[in-house]
One Martini backbone bead per residue (centre of mass of N, CA, C, O) as a GRO file, in nm:
protein
  544
    1MET     BB    1  20.746   7.615   1.228
    2VAL     BB    2  20.568   7.914   1.211
    3ASP     BB    3  20.407   8.098   1.462
    4THR     BB    4  20.558   8.384   1.457
    5ILE     BB    5  20.547   8.731   1.341
    6PHE     BB    6  20.755   9.032   1.327
    7ILE     BB    7  20.636   9.351   1.223
    8GLY     BB    8  20.667   9.708   1.177
    9GLY     BB    9  20.970   9.740   1.287
   10ARG     BB   10  21.223   9.719   1.516
   11VAL     BB   11  21.548   9.568   1.624
   12PHE     BB   12  21.699   9.474   1.932
   13THR     BB   13  21.943   9.236   1.943
   14GLY     BB   14  22.231   9.299   2.116
   15THR     BB   15  22.474   9.308   1.878
   16ALA     BB   16  22.419   9.619   1.880
   17ASP     BB   17  22.392   9.980   1.926
   18ALA     BB   18  22.137   9.934   1.728
   19PRO     BB   19  21.882   9.912   1.557
   20VAL     BB   20  21.707   9.717   1.313
   21GLU     BB   21  21.590   9.651   1.001
   22ALA     BB   22  21.339   9.415   1.096
   23ALA     BB   23  21.239   9.074   1.126
   24VAL     BB   24  21.059   8.805   1.304
   25ALA     BB   25  21.083   8.452   1.355
   26VAL     BB   26  20.879   8.199   1.529
   27GLY     BB   27  20.957   7.859   1.657
   28GLY     BB   28  20.949   7.633   1.906
   29GLY     BB   29  21.058   7.878   2.106
   30ARG     BB   30  21.228   8.008   1.864
   31VAL     BB   31  21.452   8.169   1.677
   32LEU     BB   32  21.451   8.150   1.308
   33LEU     BB   33  21.438   8.466   1.213
   34VAL     BB   34  21.648   8.746   1.086
   35GLY     BB   35  21.495   8.990   0.868
   36ASP     BB   36  21.338   9.085   0.620
   37GLN     BB   37  21.018   9.138   0.571
   38GLU     BB   38  20.973   8.961   0.318
   39THR     BB   39  21.109   8.699   0.426
   40VAL     BB   40  20.933   8.665   0.680
   41ARG     BB   41  20.661   8.654   0.540
   42ALA     BB   42  20.727   8.404   0.362
   43SER     BB   43  20.743   8.206   0.627
   44ALA     BB   44  20.452   8.202   0.650
   45GLY     BB   45  20.169   8.050   0.744
   46PRO     BB   46  19.829   7.994   0.792
   47ASP     BB   47  19.892   7.983   1.135
   48THR     BB   48  20.034   8.245   1.156
   49GLU     BB   49  20.122   8.491   1.353
   50VAL     BB   50  20.069   8.851   1.320
   51VAL     BB   51  20.284   9.102   1.439
   52ASP     BB   52  20.234   9.447   1.476
   53LEU     BB   53  20.450   9.694   1.592
   54ALA     BB   54  20.377   9.992   1.508
   55GLY     BB   55  20.686  10.118   1.542
   56GLY     BB   56  20.815   9.954   1.735
   57LEU     BB   57  20.991   9.735   1.963
   58LEU     BB   58  21.213   9.460   1.941
   59MET     BB   59  21.321   9.245   2.219
   60ALA     BB   60  21.464   9.125   2.466
   61GLY     BB   61  21.404   9.015   2.754
   62PHE     BB   62  21.404   9.107   3.055
   63GLN     BB   63  21.661   9.087   3.332
   64ASP     BB   64  21.659   9.044   3.681
   65ALA     BB   65  21.941   9.055   3.906
   66HIS     BB   66  21.750   9.196   4.154
   67VAL     BB   67  21.489   9.030   4.326
   68HIS     BB   68  21.142   8.997   4.501
   69PRO     BB   69  20.866   8.839   4.407
   70ALA     BB   70  20.742   8.694   4.650
   71PHE     BB   71  20.735   8.941   4.830
   72GLY     BB   72  20.597   9.139   4.636
   73GLY     BB   73  20.344   8.972   4.588
   74GLY     BB   74  20.261   8.946   4.885
   75GLN     BB   75  20.226   9.250   4.931
   76MET     BB   76  19.993   9.285   4.723
   77LEU     BB   77  19.808   9.088   4.927
   78ARG     BB   78  19.836   9.309   5.131
   79CYS     BB   79  19.948   9.589   5.294
   80ASP     BB   80  19.984   9.816   5.036
   81LEU     BB   81  20.193  10.126   5.002
   82SER     BB   82  20.339  10.178   4.716
   83ALA     BB   83  20.111  10.392   4.587
   84GLU     BB   84  20.212  10.576   4.803
   85HIS     BB   85  20.334  10.939   4.924
   86SER     BB   86  20.198  10.970   5.219
   87VAL     BB   87  20.074  10.981   5.529
   88GLU     BB   88  19.773  10.989   5.452
   89GLY     BB   89  19.782  10.750   5.250
   90TYR     BB   90  19.884  10.535   5.439
   91LEU     BB   91  19.661  10.553   5.658
   92ALA     BB   92  19.421  10.488   5.466
   93VAL     BB   93  19.519  10.202   5.381
   94ILE     BB   94  19.534  10.082   5.666
   95ALA     BB   95  19.240  10.129   5.753
   96ALA     BB   96  19.112   9.969   5.518
   97TYR     BB   97  19.251   9.703   5.578
   98ALA     BB   98  19.147   9.662   5.866
   99GLU     BB   99  18.845   9.671   5.801
  100ALA     BB  100  18.862   9.431   5.572
  101HIS     BB  101  19.045   9.255   5.821
  102PRO     BB  102  18.921   9.152   6.118
  103ASP     BB  103  19.065   8.855   6.132
  104ARG     BB  104  19.335   8.979   6.170
  105THR     BB  105  19.576   8.982   6.416
  106TRP     BB  106  19.742   9.138   6.202
  107VAL     BB  107  19.900   9.421   6.060
  108HIS     BB  108  20.047   9.339   5.739
  109GLY     BB  109  20.327   9.495   5.547
  110GLY     BB  110  20.409   9.753   5.301
  111GLY     BB  111  20.600  10.043   5.125
  112TRP     BB  112  20.738  10.264   5.269
  113SER     BB  113  20.882  10.585   5.281
  114MET     BB  114  21.124  10.768   5.437
  115ASP     BB  115  21.080  11.063   5.307
  116VAL     BB  116  20.794  11.121   5.440
  117PHE     BB  117  20.953  11.132   5.706
  118PRO     BB  118  21.094  11.260   5.970
  119GLY     BB  119  21.402  11.109   5.944
  120GLY     BB  120  21.259  10.831   5.840
  121THR     BB  121  21.052  10.806   6.129
  122PRO     BB  122  20.795  10.668   6.225
  123THR     BB  123  20.528  10.640   6.455
  124ARG     BB  124  20.324  10.481   6.680
  125GLN     BB  125  20.099  10.694   6.694
  126MET     BB  126  20.013  10.701   6.400
  127LEU     BB  127  19.925  10.388   6.402
  128ASP     BB  128  19.723  10.398   6.635
  129LYS     BB  129  19.493  10.564   6.500
  130VAL     BB  130  19.425  10.306   6.290
  131VAL     BB  131  19.559  10.080   6.504
  132PRO     BB  132  19.440  10.013   6.830
  133ASP     BB  133  19.342   9.674   6.844
  134ARG     BB  134  19.620   9.578   6.707
  135PRO     BB  135  19.890   9.464   6.573
  136ALA     BB  136  20.156   9.639   6.384
  137LEU     BB  137  20.356   9.570   6.077
  138LEU     BB  138  20.571   9.778   5.857
  139THR     BB  139  20.757   9.772   5.594
  140ASN     BB  140  20.980   9.909   5.405
  141ARG     BB  141  21.072   9.928   5.079
  142ASP     BB  142  21.380   9.808   5.157
  143GLY     BB  143  21.371   9.613   5.424
  144HIS     BB  144  21.540   9.794   5.671
  145GLY     BB  145  21.252   9.852   5.799
  146ALA     BB  146  21.005   9.928   6.066
  147TRP     BB  147  20.649   9.977   6.159
  148ALA     BB  148  20.521  10.019   6.487
  149ASN     BB  149  20.298   9.971   6.726
  150THR     BB  150  20.232   9.957   7.053
  151LEU     BB  151  20.129   9.661   7.062
  152ALA     BB  152  20.371   9.531   6.924
  153LEU     BB  153  20.585   9.622   7.125
  154ARG     BB  154  20.446   9.499   7.376
  155LEU     BB  155  20.435   9.201   7.283
  156ALA     BB  156  20.766   9.196   7.244
  157GLY     BB  157  20.889   9.359   7.505
  158LEU     BB  158  20.941   9.661   7.445
  159ASP     BB  159  21.162   9.896   7.598
  160ARG     BB  160  21.384  10.113   7.748
  161ASP     BB  161  21.566   9.839   7.830
  162THR     BB  162  21.606   9.756   7.542
  163PRO     BB  163  21.846   9.656   7.351
  164ASP     BB  164  22.043   9.672   7.093
  165PRO     BB  165  22.124   9.508   6.844
  166VAL     BB  166  22.408   9.441   6.662
  167ASP     BB  167  22.217   9.464   6.371
  168GLY     BB  168  22.074   9.732   6.505
  169ARG     BB  169  21.790   9.975   6.568
  170ILE     BB  170  21.620  10.169   6.807
  171GLU     BB  171  21.398  10.399   6.811
  172ARG     BB  172  21.373  10.691   7.031
  173GLU     BB  173  21.265  10.844   7.292
  174PRO     BB  174  21.386  11.045   7.526
  175ASP     BB  175  21.329  10.796   7.754
  176GLY     BB  176  21.375  10.520   7.552
  177THR     BB  177  21.128  10.463   7.412
  178PRO     BB  178  20.991  10.318   7.164
  179GLN     BB  179  20.892  10.488   6.867
  180GLY     BB  180  20.841  10.264   6.594
  181THR     BB  181  21.129  10.229   6.478
  182LEU     BB  182  21.305   9.967   6.287
  183HIS     BB  183  21.639   9.852   6.242
  184GLU     BB  184  21.700   9.581   6.098
  185GLY     BB  185  21.748   9.356   6.349
  186ALA     BB  186  21.513   9.493   6.514
  187MET     BB  187  21.271   9.369   6.365
  188THR     BB  188  21.284   9.069   6.490
  189LEU     BB  189  21.162   9.144   6.772
  190VAL     BB  190  20.867   9.149   6.622
  191SER     BB  191  20.841   8.951   6.368
  192GLY     BB  192  20.837   8.683   6.545
  193HIS     BB  193  20.513   8.742   6.609
  194VAL     BB  194  20.430   8.703   6.327
  195PRO     BB  195  20.235   8.547   6.121
  196VAL     BB  196  20.296   8.311   5.900
  197ALA     BB  197  20.265   8.246   5.603
  198ASN     BB  198  20.135   8.029   5.412
  199ALA     BB  199  20.180   7.827   5.147
  200GLU     BB  200  19.955   7.950   4.971
  201GLU     BB  201  20.037   8.245   5.001
  202ALA     BB  202  20.320   8.217   4.883
  203TYR     BB  203  20.242   8.112   4.610
  204ALA     BB  204  20.062   8.342   4.522
  205GLY     BB  205  20.287   8.558   4.545
  206LEU     BB  206  20.470   8.446   4.322
  207LEU     BB  207  20.255   8.457   4.090
  208ALA     BB  208  20.205   8.762   4.115
  209GLY     BB  209  20.502   8.846   4.061
  210GLN     BB  210  20.529   8.724   3.782
  211ALA     BB  211  20.299   8.890   3.646
  212HIS     BB  212  20.423   9.161   3.699
  213LEU     BB  213  20.684   9.121   3.542
  214PHE     BB  214  20.559   9.057   3.271
  215SER     BB  215  20.431   9.351   3.245
  216MET     BB  216  20.751   9.460   3.226
  217GLY     BB  217  20.929   9.243   3.049
  218VAL     BB  218  21.003   9.010   3.245
  219THR     BB  219  21.161   8.668   3.188
  220GLY     BB  220  21.393   8.701   3.414
  221TRP     BB  221  21.578   8.603   3.724
  222GLN     BB  222  21.720   8.705   4.045
  223ASP     BB  223  21.674   8.580   4.357
  224ALA     BB  224  21.801   8.757   4.643
  225MET     BB  225  21.601   8.560   4.846
  226ILE     BB  226  21.643   8.240   4.971
  227GLY     BB  227  21.405   8.234   5.225
  228ALA     BB  228  21.331   8.358   5.521
  229PHE     BB  229  21.087   8.611   5.614
  230PRO     BB  230  20.935   8.820   5.796
  231GLY     BB  231  20.615   8.671   5.768
  232HIS     BB  232  20.765   8.456   5.577
  233PRO     BB  233  20.819   8.195   5.410
  234ASP     BB  234  20.996   7.983   5.243
  235ASN     BB  235  21.047   8.030   4.892
  236TYR     BB  236  21.157   7.759   4.804
  237ASP     BB  237  20.894   7.597   4.799
  238ALA     BB  238  20.741   7.774   4.597
  239TYR     BB  239  20.931   7.728   4.360
  240LEU     BB  240  20.921   7.419   4.345
  241ARG     BB  241  20.624   7.402   4.291
  242ALA     BB  242  20.609   7.579   4.038
  243ALA     BB  243  20.809   7.414   3.877
  244GLY     BB  244  20.666   7.129   3.907
  245GLU     BB  245  20.382   7.267   3.782
  246SER     BB  246  20.456   7.472   3.542
  247LYS     BB  247  20.422   7.789   3.661
  248LEU     BB  248  20.719   7.851   3.605
  249LEU     BB  249  20.811   8.052   3.327
  250ALA     BB  250  21.052   8.165   3.429
  251ARG     BB  251  21.393   8.236   3.460
  252VAL     BB  252  21.558   8.111   3.764
  253VAL     BB  253  21.778   8.235   4.006
  254GLY     BB  254  21.878   8.130   4.325
  255ALA     BB  255  21.962   8.305   4.639
  256LEU     BB  256  22.097   8.175   4.905
  257TRP     BB  257  22.073   8.241   5.230
  258TRP     BB  258  22.290   8.405   5.450
  259ASP     BB  259  22.327   8.339   5.782
  260ARG     BB  260  22.439   8.566   6.028
  261GLU     BB  261  22.388   8.370   6.284
  262ARG     BB  262  22.589   8.203   6.121
  263GLY     BB  263  22.834   8.002   5.984
  264LEU     BB  264  23.017   7.759   5.829
  265GLU     BB  265  22.802   7.529   5.911
  266GLN     BB  266  22.592   7.608   5.657
  267ILE     BB  267  22.717   7.492   5.393
  268PRO     BB  268  22.589   7.203   5.369
  269ASP     BB  269  22.303   7.317   5.344
  270LEU     BB  270  22.355   7.470   5.074
  271VAL     BB  271  22.430   7.218   4.910
  272GLU     BB  272  22.149   7.079   4.950
  273ARG     BB  273  21.978   7.303   4.831
  274ARG     BB  274  22.103   7.288   4.553
  275ARG     BB  275  22.044   6.999   4.483
  276THR     BB  276  21.713   7.034   4.530
  277GLY     BB  277  21.705   7.340   4.362
  278GLN     BB  278  21.659   7.184   4.061
  279VAL     BB  279  21.367   7.291   3.879
  280GLY     BB  280  21.331   7.343   3.592
  281ARG     BB  281  21.344   7.707   3.595
  282PHE     BB  282  21.499   7.638   3.866
  283ASN     BB  283  21.811   7.771   4.028
  284ALA     BB  284  21.999   7.711   4.329
  285THR     BB  285  22.330   7.848   4.274
  286THR     BB  286  22.330   8.073   4.494
  287VAL     BB  287  22.477   8.319   4.721
  288LYS     BB  288  22.361   8.543   4.971
  289ILE     BB  289  22.536   8.837   5.095
  290MET     BB  290  22.486   9.058   5.359
  291GLN     BB  291  22.711   9.319   5.446
  292ASP     BB  292  22.490   9.552   5.463
  293GLY     BB  293  22.295   9.823   5.448
  294VAL     BB  294  22.184  10.156   5.468
  295ALA     BB  295  22.223  10.503   5.448
  296GLU     BB  296  21.947  10.617   5.573
  297ASN     BB  297  22.025  10.444   5.868
  298PHE     BB  298  22.344  10.398   5.903
  299THR     BB  299  22.427  10.079   5.784
  300ALA     BB  300  22.618  10.139   5.591
  301ALA     BB  301  22.944  10.053   5.502
  302MET     BB  302  23.201  10.277   5.595
  303LEU     BB  303  23.517  10.428   5.590
  304GLU     BB  304  23.356  10.673   5.702
  305PRO     BB  305  23.184  10.863   5.885
  306TYR     BB  306  22.912  10.996   5.953
  307LEU     BB  307  22.702  11.265   5.948
  308ASP     BB  308  22.550  11.523   6.082
  309GLY     BB  309  22.339  11.793   6.066
  310CYS     BB  310  22.624  11.978   6.083
  311GLY     BB  311  22.869  11.814   5.942
  312CYS     BB  312  22.971  11.613   6.158
  313ALA     BB  313  23.137  11.365   6.282
  314THR     BB  314  23.076  11.051   6.384
  315ALA     BB  315  23.073  10.716   6.540
  316ASN     BB  316  22.936  10.620   6.261
  317SER     BB  317  23.009  10.350   5.991
  318GLY     BB  318  22.841  10.110   6.029
  319ILE     BB  319  22.766   9.766   5.911
  320SER     BB  320  22.920   9.454   5.929
  321PHE     BB  321  22.758   9.162   5.920
  322VAL     BB  322  23.029   9.028   5.820
  323GLU     BB  323  23.307   8.935   5.927
  324PRO     BB  324  23.586   8.959   5.733
  325ASP     BB  325  23.719   8.685   5.802
  326LEU     BB  326  23.466   8.518   5.749
  327LEU     BB  327  23.412   8.609   5.465
  328ARG     BB  328  23.674   8.503   5.335
  329GLU     BB  329  23.619   8.203   5.407
  330ALA     BB  330  23.341   8.166   5.282
  331VAL     BB  331  23.416   8.246   4.988
  332ARG     BB  332  23.632   8.037   4.945
  333ARG     BB  333  23.449   7.792   4.982
  334LEU     BB  334  23.215   7.859   4.785
  335ASP     BB  335  23.392   7.882   4.535
  336ALA     BB  336  23.507   7.583   4.551
  337LEU     BB  337  23.189   7.476   4.517
  338GLY     BB  338  23.060   7.664   4.274
  339PHE     BB  339  22.951   7.919   4.373
  340GLN     BB  340  22.767   8.189   4.354
  341ILE     BB  341  22.809   8.535   4.450
  342HIS     BB  342  22.576   8.760   4.622
  343PHE     BB  343  22.613   9.089   4.699
  344HIS     BB  344  22.552   9.315   4.954
  345ALA     BB  345  22.695   9.641   4.851
  346LEU     BB  346  22.679   9.982   4.939
  347GLY     BB  347  22.926  10.056   5.085
  348ASP     BB  348  23.268  10.107   5.062
  349ARG     BB  349  23.342   9.889   5.273
  350ALA     BB  350  23.169   9.654   5.158
  351VAL     BB  351  23.301   9.646   4.885
  352ARG     BB  352  23.591   9.592   4.980
  353GLU     BB  353  23.530   9.328   5.136
  354ALA     BB  354  23.429   9.175   4.890
  355LEU     BB  355  23.682   9.208   4.706
  356ASP     BB  356  23.878   9.081   4.902
  357ALA     BB  357  23.744   8.801   4.910
  358LEU     BB  358  23.769   8.747   4.601
  359ALA     BB  359  24.078   8.768   4.593
  360GLY     BB  360  24.126   8.531   4.782
  361ALA     BB  361  23.981   8.318   4.616
  362ARG     BB  362  24.155   8.335   4.364
  363THR     BB  363  24.426   8.264   4.496
  364ALA     BB  364  24.328   7.980   4.610
  365ASN     BB  365  24.135   7.876   4.334
  366GLY     BB  366  24.125   8.044   4.103
  367ALA     BB  367  23.994   8.080   3.815
  368ASN     BB  368  23.647   8.113   3.709
  369ASP     BB  369  23.269   8.066   3.631
  370ASN     BB  370  23.081   8.196   3.873
  371ARG     BB  371  22.992   8.500   3.874
  372HIS     BB  372  23.028   8.731   4.062
  373HIS     BB  373  22.835   8.979   4.260
  374LEU     BB  374  22.762   9.332   4.312
  375ALA     BB  375  22.516   9.505   4.487
  376HIS     BB  376  22.429   9.863   4.434
  377LEU     BB  377  22.673  10.058   4.466
  378GLN     BB  378  22.662  10.352   4.590
  379VAL     BB  379  22.959  10.339   4.726
  380VAL     BB  380  23.274  10.388   4.549
  381HIS     BB  381  23.592  10.371   4.567
  382PRO     BB  382  23.823  10.465   4.334
  383ALA     BB  383  24.024  10.220   4.410
  384ASP     BB  384  23.788   9.992   4.331
  385ILE     BB  385  23.700   9.994   4.037
  386ALA     BB  386  23.924   9.810   3.895
  387ARG     BB  387  23.870   9.542   4.071
  388PHE     BB  388  23.640   9.406   3.923
  389ALA     BB  389  23.809   9.300   3.682
  390GLN     BB  390  24.036   9.163   3.839
  391VAL     BB  391  23.822   8.955   4.002
  392GLY     BB  392  23.545   8.908   3.829
  393ALA     BB  393  23.332   9.130   3.897
  394ALA     BB  394  23.015   9.223   3.891
  395ALA     BB  395  22.786   9.505   3.831
  396ASN     BB  396  22.498   9.535   4.023
  397MET     BB  397  22.251   9.747   3.917
  398GLN     BB  398  22.024  10.020   4.048
  399PRO     BB  399  21.940  10.283   3.856
  400LEU     BB  400  21.683  10.423   3.987
  401TRP     BB  401  21.867  10.565   4.232
  402ALA     BB  402  22.034  10.771   4.026
  403ALA     BB  403  21.874  11.032   4.168
  404HIS     BB  404  21.700  11.313   4.236
  405GLU     BB  405  21.550  11.271   4.554
  406PRO     BB  406  21.439  11.288   4.860
  407GLN     BB  407  21.617  11.062   4.983
  408MET     BB  408  21.881  11.168   4.870
  409ASP     BB  409  21.865  11.479   4.957
  410GLU     BB  410  21.765  11.430   5.279
  411LEU     BB  411  21.910  11.128   5.375
  412THR     BB  412  22.207  11.120   5.233
  413ILE     BB  413  22.393  11.361   5.152
  414PRO     BB  414  22.418  11.499   5.436
  415PHE     BB  415  22.559  11.221   5.567
  416LEU     BB  416  22.808  11.212   5.361
  417GLY     BB  417  22.877  11.433   5.180
  418ALA     BB  418  23.007  11.572   4.900
  419GLU     BB  419  23.243  11.389   4.838
  420ARG     BB  420  23.096  11.113   4.872
  421ALA     BB  421  22.839  11.167   4.699
  422ALA     BB  422  23.024  11.169   4.425
  423LEU     BB  423  23.042  10.825   4.439
  424GLN     BB  424  22.770  10.752   4.320
  425TYR     BB  425  22.684  10.537   4.095
  426PRO     BB  426  22.956  10.437   3.893
  427PHE     BB  427  22.886  10.320   3.599
  428GLY     BB  428  23.082  10.448   3.397
  429ASP     BB  429  23.345  10.375   3.538
  430LEU     BB  430  23.306  10.068   3.541
  431LEU     BB  431  23.292  10.029   3.240
  432ARG     BB  432  23.570  10.167   3.167
  433ALA     BB  433  23.722   9.946   3.366
  434GLY     BB  434  23.575   9.651   3.270
  435ALA     BB  435  23.307   9.605   3.382
  436ARG     BB  436  23.036   9.419   3.430
  437LEU     BB  437  22.692   9.487   3.349
  438VAL     BB  438  22.416   9.462   3.560
  439ALA     BB  439  22.048   9.444   3.613
  440GLY     BB  440  21.809   9.587   3.851
  441SER     BB  441  21.550   9.667   4.113
  442ASP     BB  442  21.455   9.550   4.403
  443TRP     BB  443  21.196   9.432   4.405
  444SER     BB  444  20.995   9.610   4.639
  445VAL     BB  445  21.171   9.862   4.684
  446SER     BB  446  21.120   9.912   4.374
  447SER     BB  447  21.057   9.943   4.070
  448PRO     BB  448  21.033   9.689   3.803
  449ASN     BB  449  21.082   9.896   3.576
  450PRO     BB  450  21.322   9.892   3.337
  451LEU     BB  451  21.266  10.168   3.184
  452TRP     BB  452  21.324  10.339   3.432
  453GLY     BB  453  21.611  10.249   3.478
  454VAL     BB  454  21.715  10.332   3.198
  455HIS     BB  455  21.651  10.625   3.216
  456VAL     BB  456  21.842  10.688   3.454
  457ALA     BB  457  22.108  10.580   3.329
  458VAL     BB  458  22.098  10.802   3.098
  459ASN     BB  459  21.984  11.080   3.263
  460ARG     BB  460  21.989  11.111   3.586
  461THR     BB  461  21.671  11.104   3.617
  462VAL     BB  462  21.363  11.103   3.672
  463PRO     BB  463  21.087  10.946   3.502
  464GLU     BB  464  20.903  11.147   3.671
  465GLY     BB  465  20.834  11.450   3.624
  466GLU     BB  466  21.059  11.665   3.718
  467PRO     BB  467  21.390  11.622   3.641
  468GLY     BB  468  21.605  11.812   3.678
  469GLU     BB  469  21.904  11.760   3.793
  470PRO     BB  470  22.154  11.577   3.720
  471PHE     BB  471  22.313  11.288   3.855
  472LEU     BB  472  22.604  11.251   3.776
  473PRO     BB  473  22.640  11.245   3.445
  474GLU     BB  474  22.924  11.102   3.406
  475GLN     BB  475  22.760  10.806   3.473
  476ALA     BB  476  22.637  10.763   3.221
  477LEU     BB  477  22.455  10.587   2.979
  478THR     BB  478  22.361  10.436   2.722
  479LEU     BB  479  22.109  10.282   2.588
  480ALA     BB  480  22.255  10.023   2.498
  481GLN     BB  481  22.394   9.970   2.769
  482ALA     BB  482  22.141   9.951   2.948
  483LEU     BB  483  21.991   9.724   2.789
  484THR     BB  484  22.226   9.515   2.808
  485ALA     BB  485  22.225   9.488   3.114
  486TYR     BB  486  21.902   9.389   3.110
  487THR     BB  487  21.989   9.136   2.929
  488ALA     BB  488  22.280   9.012   2.860
  489GLY     BB  489  22.397   9.060   3.139
  490SER     BB  490  22.183   8.893   3.310
  491ALA     BB  491  22.218   8.635   3.151
  492TRP     BB  492  22.517   8.594   3.231
  493ILE     BB  493  22.478   8.578   3.541
  494ASN     BB  494  22.274   8.315   3.474
  495HIS     BB  495  22.391   8.128   3.252
  496LEU     BB  496  22.218   8.232   2.957
  497GLU     BB  497  22.359   8.347   2.695
  498ASP     BB  498  22.312   8.099   2.488
  499VAL     BB  499  21.961   8.142   2.507
  500THR     BB  500  21.973   8.453   2.591
  501GLY     BB  501  21.959   8.828   2.562
  502THR     BB  502  21.912   8.789   2.248
  503VAL     BB  503  21.831   8.830   1.895
  504GLU     BB  504  21.881   8.499   1.786
  505VAL     BB  505  21.933   8.238   1.621
  506GLY     BB  506  21.822   7.974   1.851
  507LYS     BB  507  21.699   8.133   2.054
  508TYR     BB  508  21.494   8.212   2.274
  509ALA     BB  509  21.157   8.351   2.277
  510ASP     BB  510  21.246   8.608   2.469
  511LEU     BB  511  21.013   8.873   2.451
  512VAL     BB  512  20.962   9.227   2.363
  513VAL     BB  513  20.710   9.477   2.326
  514LEU     BB  514  20.716   9.807   2.222
  515ASP     BB  515  20.539  10.115   2.165
  516ARG     BB  516  20.839  10.205   2.097
  517ASP     BB  517  21.138  10.372   1.990
  518PRO     BB  518  21.374  10.499   2.199
  519PHE     BB  519  21.591  10.570   1.978
  520ALA     BB  520  21.392  10.786   1.822
  521GLY     BB  521  21.387  10.953   2.080
  522PRO     BB  522  21.416  11.124   2.341
  523PRO     BB  523  21.568  11.051   2.631
  524GLU     BB  524  21.339  11.187   2.826
  525GLU     BB  525  21.121  10.938   2.703
  526ILE     BB  526  21.189  10.651   2.802
  527GLY     BB  527  20.992  10.627   3.056
  528SER     BB  528  20.724  10.615   2.854
  529THR     BB  529  20.763  10.342   2.789
  530ARG     BB  530  20.577  10.045   2.680
  531VAL     BB  531  20.440   9.741   2.734
  532VAL     BB  532  20.270   9.513   2.518
  533ARG     BB  533  20.457   9.241   2.508
  534THR     BB  534  20.513   8.901   2.636
  535TYR     BB  535  20.769   8.642   2.596
  536VAL     BB  536  20.797   8.281   2.654
  537GLU     BB  537  20.904   8.070   2.435
  538GLY     BB  538  20.660   8.204   2.243
  539ARG     BB  539  20.484   8.276   2.484
  540LEU     BB  540  20.209   8.450   2.584
  541VAL     BB  541  20.219   8.640   2.910
  542HIS     BB  542  20.161   8.944   2.790
  543GLN     BB  543  19.886   9.190   2.744
  544ALA     BB  544  19.781   9.525   2.718
   0.00000   0.00000   0.00000
């Protein structure tokens, strides 16, 4: 029985480099027919819904290979700063939230951008002006830093004599007093005092995150952190509940968090969480290892030191969160147990350490189909480009970041230097060297809109406002390559390529309807494309 037909537009099937003139029939949750308009119309019955694409494009649903929906959805329900981009805007939102929630013992949320503040470091005094009466802690948009007010720092016992943790840094005033910005592991010095969201709040956050992703045309994803996060309970339980109650409609692979405070002794726990973490459309079959931080706060692990404001080398080359020998042994054991490994590897040293570990695992265990992948890949040394294909590692790109914008131009390029800055986000080189590309957003770090990510991957300019000069345009992808990474590529990384990722007969009808055909317009307008409808297994889950 044909439930729905899609006519009046073109279809990007994902099996060719351009859309085809075709219509599609769907029934029983699957694609039944991809053919000419007349044939598909003839397949309709009296109860078949007819969807007129109105010149738009039908394609497979996007799949986000690196995203944090439970955290992002939870942030939407708390003090959410992501819609603002100024100090004044942030303070207004925080003040309004504090006034509207006088019962909250902490003001907690996040979403601020480092480039809004001088040096990327907001002060406690700024926050004290709008929240003087209770502690406040707000994480930045990339989750690698937090902004605390004086009461929060005092409650946590931080003062000028508090040492930096080994995996983080406390920004300080001239006399050593904590300034209000906490980087990486230093966040936990304060976040451990924040009341953890209860199970109902975590569940509501996950469902809010799913709805938001559906509105962006995302029908499946890999959650890049299944575990507890400061101020948030373990999202593992929220996923199991949602899957068990059939509320999780998206197809989700969960990446179980590797706790860098522990060692190899945690592997049996990961094995058990994998065993019990496969319910409905949720499969916790991956392990996430965060190998380094981010370049903006100088914690991304680099082969050479960062530069200072005068362009001179410093003594800091970032942090390898997992010691390389331990990393190699952990990866060898996890690979032998059949886990997929999802690395956060942003700096060139972290990328090399991850590739070295994968090479060692392949030597010890042989080739397999675990489909390991490295995410972010901001700086990749040219000598390591070809190694992705050699060790079978996929390149998990977050293309939205590969453009000139304030954070890149003011907080990253000056401290990398021109030569190293030219090695950023080498998507084109990776593809030409045989690496498989998959794509994600890292929401709530940045927008989950795949069409914005695709826009930057193709144009290497920001999707909104004045485009400016393209950022390393030799690394640009074609539109078909970028869309494929966001659909078939991410389906492959989640071991779902046999049933999703392309529009083919027999595959699940995980589909998205776009308001236009981006192949038919100029590339600089790709980012203006909007999602009209999203379907999961033939079920309408979003309509604009």
